[in-house]
Amino acid sequence: MAHEGDDGVVRVLFVCLGNICRSPMAEGVLAKMVADQGMSDRVVVDSAGTGHWHIGKRPDPRAIAAAAKHGVELPSRARQIDPAKDYGSPEDGGWDYIIALDEDHVRHIKRQGGPMERVKLLRSFDPKANGSLEVADPYYGDDAGFDRCYEEVEAGCEGLMGTIVDD
């Protein structure tokens, strides 16, 4: 498997702005894929936000509803990135993959001194992504925006899962 730490576990962290829409959706989708492959003991998935506004809150109800349509649960609670913990080496419990949902998140991680060699955009794993590799923020939109977000997240997670398994 790809980039596994000394313990043989691959760690994946999804990052968005508030950690209530896109990143918990990606966390839930990949966690389900991992469980369906029988790999829950070898792949750890989490999510975090660049901002502090929603710390401790559950995902947006629209994100929960969009994921539920596909049998995906979103059990996480929002947290903010902790550079000291999250950017550490995988051997020390840091993340093998830090997956940003848009370019603003990549810039934020870079400004914090994040390990850019481990930072990727989620849609960079989607071979069918055309144009922008960003997952649009559905927060200020309608339910249809959350459904589109789910589709983009799922396609990116499928590619990411393939990378984790194949490398």
Coordinates of C-alpha atoms in Angstrom, one line a residue:
M1 CA 0.0 0.0 0.0
A2 CA 1.0 3.6 -0.6
H3 CA 3.0 5.7 1.9
E4 CA 2.3 3.6 4.9
G5 CA 4.0 4.4 8.2
D6 CA 6.1 2.1 10.3
D7 CA 2.9 0.4 11.6
G8 CA 1.7 -0.4 8.1
V9 CA -1.2 2.0 8.3
V10 CA -2.1 4.6 5.6
R11 CA -3.4 7.8 7.1
V12 CA -5.6 10.2 5.0
L13 CA -6.7 13.6 6.2
F14 CA -9.3 15.6 4.2
V15 CA -9.2 19.4 4.6
C16 CA -11.9 22.0 3.7
L17 CA -12.8 25.4 5.2
G18 CA -15.2 24.7 8.1
N19 CA -15.1 20.9 8.2
I20 CA -18.9 20.6 8.0
C21 CA -19.5 20.0 4.3
R22 CA -16.9 18.8 1.8
S23 CA -14.2 17.2 4.1
P24 CA -16.6 15.2 6.3
M25 CA -18.3 14.0 3.2
A26 CA -15.0 12.9 1.7
E27 CA -14.1 11.3 5.1
G28 CA -17.4 9.4 5.1
V29 CA -17.1 8.3 1.5
L30 CA -13.5 7.0 1.8
A31 CA -14.2 5.4 5.2
K32 CA -17.1 3.4 3.6
M33 CA -14.9 2.4 0.6
V34 CA -12.1 1.3 3.1
A35 CA -14.6 -0.7 5.1
D36 CA -16.2 -2.3 2.0
Q37 CA -12.7 -3.4 1.0
G38 CA -12.0 -4.9 4.5
M39 CA -9.2 -2.5 5.0
S40 CA -10.4 -0.6 8.1
D41 CA -7.4 -1.9 10.1
R42 CA -4.9 -0.6 7.5
V43 CA -6.4 2.8 6.5
V44 CA -7.3 5.6 8.9
V45 CA -9.4 8.5 7.6
D46 CA -10.2 11.9 9.2
S47 CA -11.1 15.4 8.3
A48 CA -10.3 18.9 9.5
G49 CA -11.0 22.5 8.6
T50 CA -8.8 25.5 8.1
G51 CA -11.2 27.6 10.2
H52 CA -12.4 27.4 13.7
W53 CA -16.1 28.4 13.3
H54 CA -17.7 25.0 13.6
I55 CA -15.4 23.1 16.0
G56 CA -17.4 20.3 17.7
K57 CA -20.4 20.6 15.3
R58 CA -21.8 17.7 13.3
P59 CA -21.7 18.0 9.5
D60 CA -24.3 20.2 7.7
P61 CA -27.6 18.4 7.5
R62 CA -27.6 18.8 3.7
A63 CA -24.2 17.0 3.6
I64 CA -25.6 14.3 5.8
A65 CA -28.7 13.9 3.6
A66 CA -26.7 13.8 0.3
A67 CA -24.4 11.1 1.7
A68 CA -27.3 9.1 3.2
K69 CA -28.8 8.8 -0.3
H70 CA -25.7 6.7 -1.1
G71 CA -25.6 4.7 2.2
V72 CA -22.8 6.8 3.6
E73 CA -22.8 8.0 7.2
L74 CA -21.0 11.1 8.3
P75 CA -20.3 10.6 12.1
S76 CA -17.5 13.1 12.5
R77 CA -17.4 16.3 14.4
A78 CA -15.7 19.4 13.0
R79 CA -12.2 20.2 14.1
Q80 CA -9.5 22.6 13.0
I81 CA -6.2 21.6 11.6
D82 CA -3.5 21.2 14.3
P83 CA -0.2 21.8 12.4
A84 CA 1.9 20.3 15.2
K85 CA 0.0 17.0 15.0
D86 CA -1.4 16.9 11.5
Y87 CA 1.7 17.9 9.6
G88 CA 4.1 15.5 11.4
S89 CA 5.7 12.6 9.6
P90 CA 3.6 9.5 9.1
E91 CA 6.1 7.6 11.2
D92 CA 5.1 9.9 14.1
G93 CA 1.4 9.7 13.5
G94 CA 1.1 12.4 10.9
W95 CA -0.9 12.0 7.7
D96 CA 0.4 10.2 4.6
Y97 CA -2.1 12.1 2.5
I98 CA -3.4 15.5 3.2
I99 CA -6.2 16.0 0.7
A100 CA -7.5 19.5 0.1
L101 CA -10.8 20.2 -1.4
D102 CA -9.8 23.5 -3.1
E103 CA -6.8 25.7 -3.8
D104 CA -7.5 28.0 -0.9
H105 CA -7.0 25.0 1.4
V106 CA -3.7 24.2 -0.3
R107 CA -2.5 27.8 0.2
H108 CA -3.6 27.7 3.8
I109 CA -1.6 24.5 4.5
K110 CA 1.4 25.9 2.7
R111 CA 1.3 29.1 4.8
Q112 CA 1.2 27.0 8.0
G113 CA 4.3 25.1 6.8
G114 CA 2.5 21.9 5.8
P115 CA 4.3 19.1 4.1
M116 CA 3.5 20.0 0.5
E117 CA 4.9 16.7 -0.8
R118 CA 1.9 15.1 0.9
V119 CA -0.7 17.6 -0.1
K120 CA -3.0 16.9 -3.1
L121 CA -6.3 18.1 -4.4
L122 CA -9.0 15.5 -4.1
R123 CA -10.1 15.8 -7.7
S124 CA -6.6 15.2 -8.9
F125 CA -7.4 11.6 -8.3
D126 CA -10.4 11.7 -10.6
P127 CA -9.4 10.8 -14.1
K128 CA -12.7 12.3 -15.5
A129 CA -12.2 15.7 -13.8
N130 CA -12.4 18.4 -16.5
G131 CA -11.0 21.8 -15.9
S132 CA -10.9 22.8 -12.3
L133 CA -9.7 20.2 -9.8
E134 CA -11.6 22.0 -7.0
V135 CA -14.7 20.6 -5.3
A136 CA -17.1 23.6 -5.1
D137 CA -18.2 24.7 -1.7
P138 CA -22.0 23.9 -1.5
Y139 CA -22.6 25.7 1.8
Y140 CA -24.3 28.8 0.5
G141 CA -26.3 26.8 -2.2
D142 CA -29.2 24.5 -2.4
D143 CA -29.6 20.7 -1.9
A144 CA -28.6 20.1 -5.6
G145 CA -25.2 21.6 -4.8
F146 CA -24.6 19.1 -2.1
D147 CA -25.6 16.3 -4.5
R148 CA -23.0 17.6 -7.0
C149 CA -20.5 17.9 -4.3
Y150 CA -21.1 14.3 -3.3
E151 CA -20.6 13.1 -6.9
E152 CA -17.2 15.0 -7.2
V153 CA -16.1 13.7 -3.8
E154 CA -17.0 10.1 -4.6
A155 CA -15.2 10.2 -7.9
G156 CA -12.1 11.6 -6.3
C157 CA -12.2 9.1 -3.5
E158 CA -12.5 6.2 -5.9
G159 CA -9.3 7.4 -7.6
L160 CA -7.6 7.9 -4.2
M161 CA -8.7 4.5 -3.0
G162 CA -7.1 3.0 -6.2
T163 CA -3.9 4.8 -5.4
I164 CA -3.8 3.6 -1.8
V165 CA -4.4 0.0 -2.9
D166 CA -2.1 0.0 -5.9
D167 CA 1.0 1.7 -4.6

